[in-house]
Amino acid sequence: MIYMATLWQFFGFPDPEGNTNKIPQPPQESVIEAESVESEVASLEEITDAPHSGSSAIPRGWTGPLTPDGEPFHDMDAYTPSSIGAKIRTALRYVRPDSMHRLPIQGMHRRIQQGDTLIVDLRPLIHMDAHKDACRRQLRHLGEESGVSVFALDLENQLLLIPGVDVVVDVSKHELGLIPVLL
């Protein structure tokens, strides 16, 4: 059985509607069989658990932490953009209407000009179809002013993507990315 990941999982966000793609639990019989197989594997590991030389030797001068197996552990947090001097220019922004059901159009325009990609969520406007249409018109006008297109991410046109000024969306291959260095 194939399970599709949601857009929220793709971007690493929690799913606001809950996890609708839960994997069904296997029948109890297969769980018992899996436990017996795991115990057999564990006993085989105990038998053949001889110290190995390790396929990856510790680099000369290594001062970092080691894994329980004795291999070097590379902490990826040490390689943040601030530590290597790079500055992050663009961001992915999630925007939804405020408590008065308004979109911050001026702030969104500024962010688009800076190159940020916006995901606009109109789903909180559940019973306000006319207001949703007005927000879509505002977003279409914002896209025309900024020189970018507005893309629907769902069938109901309630989750919209507005790429930043330096972001290219390949509509033939449906790929999203930055402007290539060489044109």
XYZ file of N, CA and C in Angstrom:
549
model
N 0.847 -1.166 0.000
C 0.000 0.000 0.000
C 0.897 1.236 0.000
N 0.570 2.233 -0.798
C 1.380 3.439 -0.930
C 0.720 4.566 -0.152
N 1.519 5.295 0.632
C 1.031 6.438 1.384
C 1.725 7.687 0.877
N 0.937 8.719 0.601
C 1.482 9.974 0.091
C 1.803 10.898 1.268
N 2.923 11.575 1.179
C 3.260 12.576 2.182
C 2.488 13.854 1.886
N 2.182 14.595 2.912
C 1.459 15.844 2.722
C 2.440 16.978 2.483
N 1.925 18.109 2.080
C 2.748 19.297 1.877
C 3.402 19.705 3.185
N 2.688 19.524 4.283
C 3.226 19.906 5.588
C 4.437 19.052 5.922
N 4.368 17.750 5.631
C 5.501 16.874 5.887
C 6.674 17.232 4.990
N 6.390 17.636 3.750
C 7.448 18.002 2.812
C 8.258 19.185 3.339
N 7.566 20.190 3.893
C 8.262 21.361 4.407
C 8.685 21.187 5.860
N 8.318 20.087 6.504
C 8.712 19.835 7.876
C 7.813 20.484 8.912
N 6.600 20.893 8.501
C 5.670 21.511 9.427
C 4.741 20.451 10.002
N 4.182 20.683 11.208
C 3.167 19.761 11.716
C 1.882 19.918 10.917
N 1.174 18.832 10.746
C -0.060 18.844 9.970
C -1.171 19.451 10.818
N -1.758 20.607 10.420
C -2.787 21.239 11.250
C -4.078 20.445 11.320
N -4.316 19.562 10.364
C -5.546 18.769 10.362
C -5.348 17.417 11.033
N -4.197 17.180 11.579
C -3.906 15.884 12.164
C -3.353 14.965 11.105
N -2.852 13.835 11.506
C -2.249 12.903 10.560
C -3.338 12.045 9.950
N -3.717 12.356 8.702
C -4.762 11.586 8.032
C -4.202 10.370 7.327
N -2.897 10.287 7.198
C -2.265 9.170 6.497
C -1.592 8.230 7.489
N -2.305 7.880 8.532
C -1.724 6.982 9.518
C -1.545 5.602 8.915
N -0.430 5.001 9.215
C -0.151 3.662 8.719
C -0.913 2.676 9.594
N -1.692 1.807 8.978
C -2.455 0.856 9.788
C -1.519 -0.098 10.514
N -1.919 -0.451 11.732
C -1.115 -1.358 12.524
C -1.215 -2.769 11.941
N -0.104 -3.500 11.900
C -0.149 -4.857 11.372
C -0.953 -5.758 12.303
N -1.465 -6.850 11.764
C -2.209 -7.785 12.606
C -1.328 -8.317 13.730
N -1.972 -8.767 14.810
C -1.249 -9.216 15.993
C -0.343 -10.407 15.688
N -0.733 -11.289 14.745
C 0.071 -12.465 14.427
C 1.436 -12.066 13.897
N 1.477 -11.085 13.001
C 2.755 -10.684 12.424
C 3.635 -10.010 13.467
N 3.025 -9.371 14.489
C 3.814 -8.757 15.548
C 4.524 -9.841 16.346
N 3.831 -10.935 16.628
C 4.439 -12.036 17.370
C 5.571 -12.644 16.557
N 5.351 -12.832 15.244
C 6.404 -13.370 14.391
C 7.595 -12.429 14.342
N 7.348 -11.129 14.281
C 8.433 -10.156 14.224
C 9.248 -10.186 15.506
N 8.573 -10.363 16.666
C 9.296 -10.425 17.930
C 10.199 -11.647 17.977
N 9.725 -12.792 17.471
C 10.561 -13.989 17.485
C 11.738 -13.836 16.536
N 11.535 -13.196 15.381
C 12.633 -12.959 14.447
C 13.651 -12.009 15.065
N 13.174 -10.965 15.772
C 14.084 -10.024 16.413
C 14.914 -10.719 17.486
N 14.295 -11.634 18.244
C 15.057 -12.330 19.278
C 16.100 -13.241 18.658
N 15.774 -13.873 17.505
C 16.759 -14.704 16.820
C 17.912 -13.857 16.299
N 17.598 -12.692 15.741
C 18.640 -11.800 15.236
C 19.515 -11.323 16.379
N 18.897 -11.009 17.528
C 19.668 -10.553 18.675
C 20.612 -11.650 19.151
N 20.141 -12.909 19.164
C 21.020 -13.992 19.600
C 22.148 -14.208 18.599
N 21.881 -14.049 17.295
C 22.942 -14.160 16.301
C 23.961 -13.039 16.456
N 23.500 -11.834 16.783
C 24.424 -10.722 16.981
C 25.309 -10.973 18.188
N 24.754 -11.599 19.234
C 25.563 -11.894 20.414
C 26.643 -12.910 20.072
N 26.305 -13.871 19.223
C 27.277 -14.895 18.853
C 28.392 -14.302 17.998
N 28.012 -13.498 17.010
C 29.009 -12.982 16.071
C 29.488 -11.588 16.443
N 29.238 -11.146 17.666
C 29.611 -9.791 18.062
C 31.084 -9.758 18.452
N 31.916 -9.742 17.444
C 33.353 -9.628 17.668
C 33.753 -8.190 17.388
N 34.738 -7.681 18.106
C 35.153 -6.312 17.829
C 35.677 -6.203 16.407
N 35.125 -5.244 15.671
C 35.548 -5.078 14.286
C 36.491 -3.888 14.194
N 37.300 -3.945 13.181
C 38.296 -2.889 13.023
C 37.642 -1.578 12.630
N 36.398 -1.631 12.140
C 35.695 -0.404 11.763
C 36.083 0.012 10.364
N 35.070 0.199 9.530
C 35.348 0.571 8.150
C 35.792 2.021 8.053
N 35.427 2.846 9.035
C 35.857 4.232 8.995
C 36.793 4.494 10.168
N 38.030 4.728 9.850
C 39.015 5.009 10.881
C 38.820 6.433 11.381
N 39.198 6.673 12.616
C 39.092 8.012 13.177
C 40.154 8.879 12.518
N 39.742 10.009 11.955
C 40.718 10.872 11.291
C 41.778 11.379 12.265
N 42.964 11.596 11.740
C 44.069 12.090 12.561
C 43.687 13.462 13.122
N 43.894 13.651 14.398
C 43.598 14.924 15.037
C 42.128 15.120 15.373
N 41.327 14.046 15.333
C 39.893 14.161 15.613
C 39.683 14.488 17.079
N 38.977 15.594 17.343
C 38.696 15.988 18.720
C 37.208 15.973 19.020
N 36.401 15.612 18.030
C 34.955 15.614 18.205
C 34.463 14.384 18.939
N 33.155 14.303 19.153
C 32.576 13.163 19.867
C 32.593 11.901 19.013
N 32.449 10.762 19.684
C 32.411 9.461 19.017
C 31.060 8.810 19.273
N 30.616 7.991 18.321
C 29.391 7.226 18.502
C 29.682 6.051 19.423
N 28.654 5.347 19.908
C 28.906 4.170 20.742
C 29.730 3.096 20.028
N 29.701 3.093 18.685
C 30.503 2.130 17.939
C 31.946 2.573 17.798
N 32.275 3.764 18.265
C 33.636 4.256 18.169
C 33.939 5.011 16.885
N 32.905 5.335 16.122
C 33.119 6.086 14.891
C 32.946 7.570 15.169
N 33.608 8.426 14.386
C 33.472 9.870 14.623
C 32.051 10.350 14.343
N 31.556 11.195 15.224
C 30.221 11.774 15.083
C 30.374 13.214 14.630
N 29.775 13.533 13.474
C 29.873 14.881 12.925
C 28.615 15.648 13.309
N 28.766 16.630 14.157
C 27.641 17.441 14.603
C 27.339 18.477 13.537
N 26.220 18.313 12.819
C 25.878 19.214 11.721
C 25.477 20.595 12.220
N 25.164 20.724 13.500
C 24.827 22.036 14.033
C 26.046 22.952 14.059
N 27.232 22.359 14.066
C 28.454 23.161 14.066
C 28.680 23.839 12.727
N 27.990 23.369 11.688
C 28.186 23.921 10.352
C 27.021 24.819 9.953
N 26.558 25.651 10.845
C 25.467 26.567 10.528
C 25.971 27.676 9.617
N 25.093 28.302 8.850
C 25.532 29.373 7.953
C 26.258 30.505 8.670
N 25.880 30.796 9.926
C 26.563 31.879 10.633
C 28.003 31.504 10.956
N 28.264 30.210 11.145
C 29.624 29.805 11.474
C 30.530 29.781 10.256
N 29.969 29.627 9.066
C 30.816 29.606 7.878
C 30.735 30.912 7.100
N 30.058 31.902 7.641
C 30.058 33.235 7.054
C 28.988 33.497 6.009
N 28.173 32.526 5.665
C 27.130 32.745 4.663
C 25.911 33.381 5.328
N 25.236 34.227 4.599
C 24.028 34.853 5.119
C 22.828 34.310 4.359
N 21.799 33.984 5.098
C 20.577 33.486 4.484
C 19.816 34.682 3.927
N 19.478 34.613 2.654
C 18.806 35.730 2.004
C 17.308 35.510 1.889
N 16.893 34.298 1.665
C 15.480 34.041 1.419
C 14.914 33.120 2.488
N 13.586 33.088 2.544
C 12.921 32.247 3.533
C 11.596 31.774 2.966
N 11.046 30.777 3.608
C 9.705 30.293 3.304
C 8.798 30.823 4.405
N 7.798 31.590 4.042
C 6.910 32.234 5.014
C 5.501 31.654 4.896
N 4.904 31.385 6.049
C 3.525 30.904 6.114
C 2.653 32.070 6.568
N 1.642 32.412 5.767
C 0.782 33.557 6.059
C -0.665 33.081 6.098
N -1.394 33.541 7.092
C -2.825 33.277 7.161
C -3.512 34.549 7.625
N -4.790 34.691 7.365
C -5.491 35.912 7.774
C -5.431 36.115 9.287
N -5.397 37.385 9.700
C -5.353 37.698 11.124
C -6.745 37.548 11.743
N -6.903 37.995 12.977
C -8.186 37.824 13.671
C -9.308 38.641 13.025
N -8.940 39.670 12.262
C -9.939 40.476 11.547
C -10.132 39.969 10.118
N -9.563 38.808 9.792
C -9.671 38.158 8.483
C -9.034 38.986 7.368
N -7.923 39.665 7.678
C -7.210 40.462 6.684
C -5.857 39.833 6.405
N -5.360 40.053 5.201
C -4.015 39.623 4.835
C -3.085 40.835 4.883
N -1.876 40.683 5.400
C -0.926 41.803 5.446
C -0.277 42.019 4.074
N -1.013 42.603 3.149
C -0.588 42.708 1.753
C 0.714 43.493 1.612
N 0.852 44.626 2.325
C 2.068 45.438 2.181
C 3.298 44.673 2.667
N 3.185 44.001 3.793
C 4.300 43.199 4.300
C 4.616 42.034 3.375
N 3.580 41.437 2.813
C 3.789 40.334 1.874
C 4.507 40.831 0.627
N 4.129 42.021 0.139
C 4.776 42.591 -1.045
C 6.265 42.823 -0.772
N 6.575 43.346 0.400
C 7.975 43.587 0.767
C 8.756 42.273 0.822
N 8.161 41.239 1.402
C 8.838 39.938 1.501
C 9.042 39.309 0.125
N 8.076 39.441 -0.756
C 8.221 38.896 -2.113
C 9.358 39.596 -2.836
N 9.468 40.920 -2.670
C 10.551 41.668 -3.306
C 11.913 41.266 -2.751
N 11.967 40.793 -1.499
C 13.216 40.325 -0.899
C 13.565 38.914 -1.356
N 12.638 38.238 -2.023
C 12.898 36.895 -2.518
C 12.295 35.784 -1.692
N 11.518 36.123 -0.672
C 10.896 35.095 0.160
C 9.735 34.444 -0.587
N 9.552 33.152 -0.349
C 8.420 32.422 -0.900
C 7.329 32.381 0.160
N 6.115 32.706 -0.232
C 5.002 32.763 0.711
C 4.025 31.627 0.448
N 3.575 31.007 1.509
C 2.464 30.065 1.434
C 1.313 30.726 2.173
N 0.255 31.026 1.445
C -0.898 31.730 2.014
C -2.014 30.713 2.229
N -2.490 30.643 3.458
C -3.517 29.681 3.845
C -4.835 30.418 4.059
N -5.803 30.178 3.179
C -7.126 30.803 3.300
C -8.144 29.864 3.951
N -7.691 28.714 4.453
C -8.617 27.753 5.050
C -9.305 28.245 6.315
N -8.703 29.174 7.102
C -9.455 29.655 8.273
C -10.743 30.394 7.914
N -10.868 30.855 6.682
C -12.089 31.550 6.254
C -13.102 30.510 5.775
N -13.576 29.682 6.681
C -14.357 28.502 6.324
C -15.670 28.854 5.629
N -16.480 29.690 6.225
C -17.809 29.986 5.682
C -17.866 31.353 5.015
N -16.745 31.829 4.531
C -16.685 33.171 3.948
C -16.213 33.092 2.503
N -17.021 32.531 1.635
C -16.614 32.352 0.241
C -16.356 33.679 -0.460
N -17.193 34.671 -0.227
C -16.992 35.974 -0.869
C -15.696 36.621 -0.380
N -15.395 36.452 0.909
C -14.163 37.030 1.447
C -12.930 36.289 0.913
N -13.051 34.965 0.758
C -11.954 34.196 0.149
C -11.684 34.686 -1.262
N -12.745 34.916 -2.029
C -12.573 35.416 -3.396
C -11.918 36.792 -3.397
N -12.289 37.639 -2.442
C -11.667 38.967 -2.347
C -10.183 38.841 -2.014
N -9.837 37.915 -1.118
C -8.422 37.696 -0.780
C -7.662 37.164 -1.992
N -8.282 36.268 -2.754
C -7.626 35.755 -3.963
C -7.384 36.880 -4.970
N -8.356 37.788 -5.106
C -8.175 38.937 -6.012
C -7.027 39.818 -5.536
N -6.946 40.044 -4.223
C -5.842 40.834 -3.680
C -4.503 40.160 -3.966
N -4.455 38.847 -3.806
C -3.211 38.115 -4.050
C -2.854 38.120 -5.530
N -3.852 38.012 -6.400
C -3.585 38.076 -7.837
C -3.033 39.457 -8.207
N -3.622 40.507 -7.635
C -3.141 41.873 -7.876
C -1.725 42.047 -7.314
N -1.465 41.476 -6.140
C -0.128 41.515 -5.548
C 0.883 40.827 -6.453
N 0.506 39.681 -7.015
C 1.388 38.970 -7.937
C 1.672 39.774 -9.190
N 0.647 40.448 -9.715
C 0.845 41.273 -10.910
C 1.764 42.449 -10.612
N 1.605 43.087 -9.445
C 2.481 44.194 -9.064
C 3.916 43.734 -8.870
N 4.081 42.541 -8.295
C 5.421 42.030 -8.000
C 6.063 41.357 -9.199
N 5.271 41.009 -10.189
C 5.810 40.317 -11.359
C 5.981 38.828 -11.153
N 5.211 38.243 -10.242
C 5.273 36.802 -9.990
C 3.876 36.217 -10.150
N 3.814 34.913 -10.303
C 2.529 34.224 -10.427
C 2.114 33.654 -9.081
N 0.831 33.419 -8.935
C 0.284 32.798 -7.737
C -0.150 31.395 -8.124
N 0.291 30.390 -7.359
C 0.001 28.995 -7.665
C -0.858 28.394 -6.567
N -1.842 27.599 -6.957
C -2.687 26.881 -6.002
C -2.017 25.558 -5.662
N -1.964 25.241 -4.383
C -1.365 23.990 -3.931
C -2.403 22.929 -3.610
N -3.674 23.290 -3.643
C -4.730 22.313 -3.407
C -5.853 22.541 -4.410
N -6.780 21.619 -4.460
C -7.855 21.690 -5.444
C -8.868 22.790 -5.150
N -9.005 23.187 -3.887
C -9.991 24.202 -3.517
C -9.441 25.618 -3.619
N -8.187 25.790 -4.031
C -7.525 27.103 -4.117
C -7.541 27.831 -2.779
N -7.329 27.091 -1.708
C -7.282 27.700 -0.386
C -5.860 27.774 0.152
N -4.958 27.007 -0.414
C -3.554 27.018 -0.029
C -2.778 27.478 -1.254
N -2.222 28.686 -1.187
C -1.616 29.317 -2.355
C -0.127 29.533 -2.131
N 0.643 29.405 -3.200
C 2.087 29.613 -3.151
C 2.420 30.822 -4.012
N 3.155 31.763 -3.421
C 3.621 32.936 -4.159
C 5.138 32.921 -4.078
N 5.822 32.598 -5.176
C 7.285 32.564 -5.127
C 7.851 33.973 -5.042
N 9.045 34.084 -4.467
C 9.717 35.369 -4.383
C 10.225 35.814 -5.743
N 10.779 37.018 -5.793
C 11.226 37.598 -7.053
C 12.332 36.766 -7.696
N 13.271 36.225 -6.937
C 14.381 35.461 -7.502
C 14.111 33.964 -7.565
N 12.879 33.551 -7.380
C 12.539 32.129 -7.379
C 11.849 31.781 -8.692
N 12.282 30.660 -9.284
C 11.717 30.213 -10.554
C 10.882 28.967 -10.301
N 9.707 28.922 -10.889
C 8.864 27.735 -10.827
C 8.745 27.201 -12.242
N 9.251 26.003 -12.463
C 9.167 25.368 -13.774
C 7.811 24.687 -13.863
N 6.885 25.296 -14.604
C 5.528 24.765 -14.655
C 5.416 23.554 -15.565
N 6.401 23.321 -16.430
C 6.331 22.129 -17.273
C 6.774 20.893 -16.501
N 7.759 21.043 -15.619
C 8.238 19.916 -14.821
C 7.742 19.988 -13.385
N 7.069 21.080 -13.026
C 6.562 21.308 -11.673
C 7.691 21.283 -10.648
N 8.784 22.002 -10.956
C 9.917 22.090 -10.051
C 10.045 23.514 -9.551
N 10.448 23.646 -8.300
C 10.623 24.939 -7.669
C 12.094 25.104 -7.334
N 12.678 26.258 -7.658
C 14.081 26.469 -7.337
C 14.494 27.900 -7.567
N 15.759 28.192 -7.275
C 16.287 29.531 -7.475
C 16.673 29.734 -8.921
N 16.837 30.990 -9.324
C 17.249 31.305 -10.694
C 18.619 30.682 -10.934
N 18.789 29.976 -12.037
C 20.097 29.390 -12.320
C 21.155 30.481 -12.463
N 22.382 30.163 -12.052
C 23.467 31.130 -12.126
C 23.765 31.471 -13.578
N 23.811 30.473 -14.433
C 24.067 30.695 -15.858
C 22.755 30.581 -16.610
N 22.397 31.609 -17.320
C 21.135 31.573 -18.064
C 21.349 31.085 -19.467
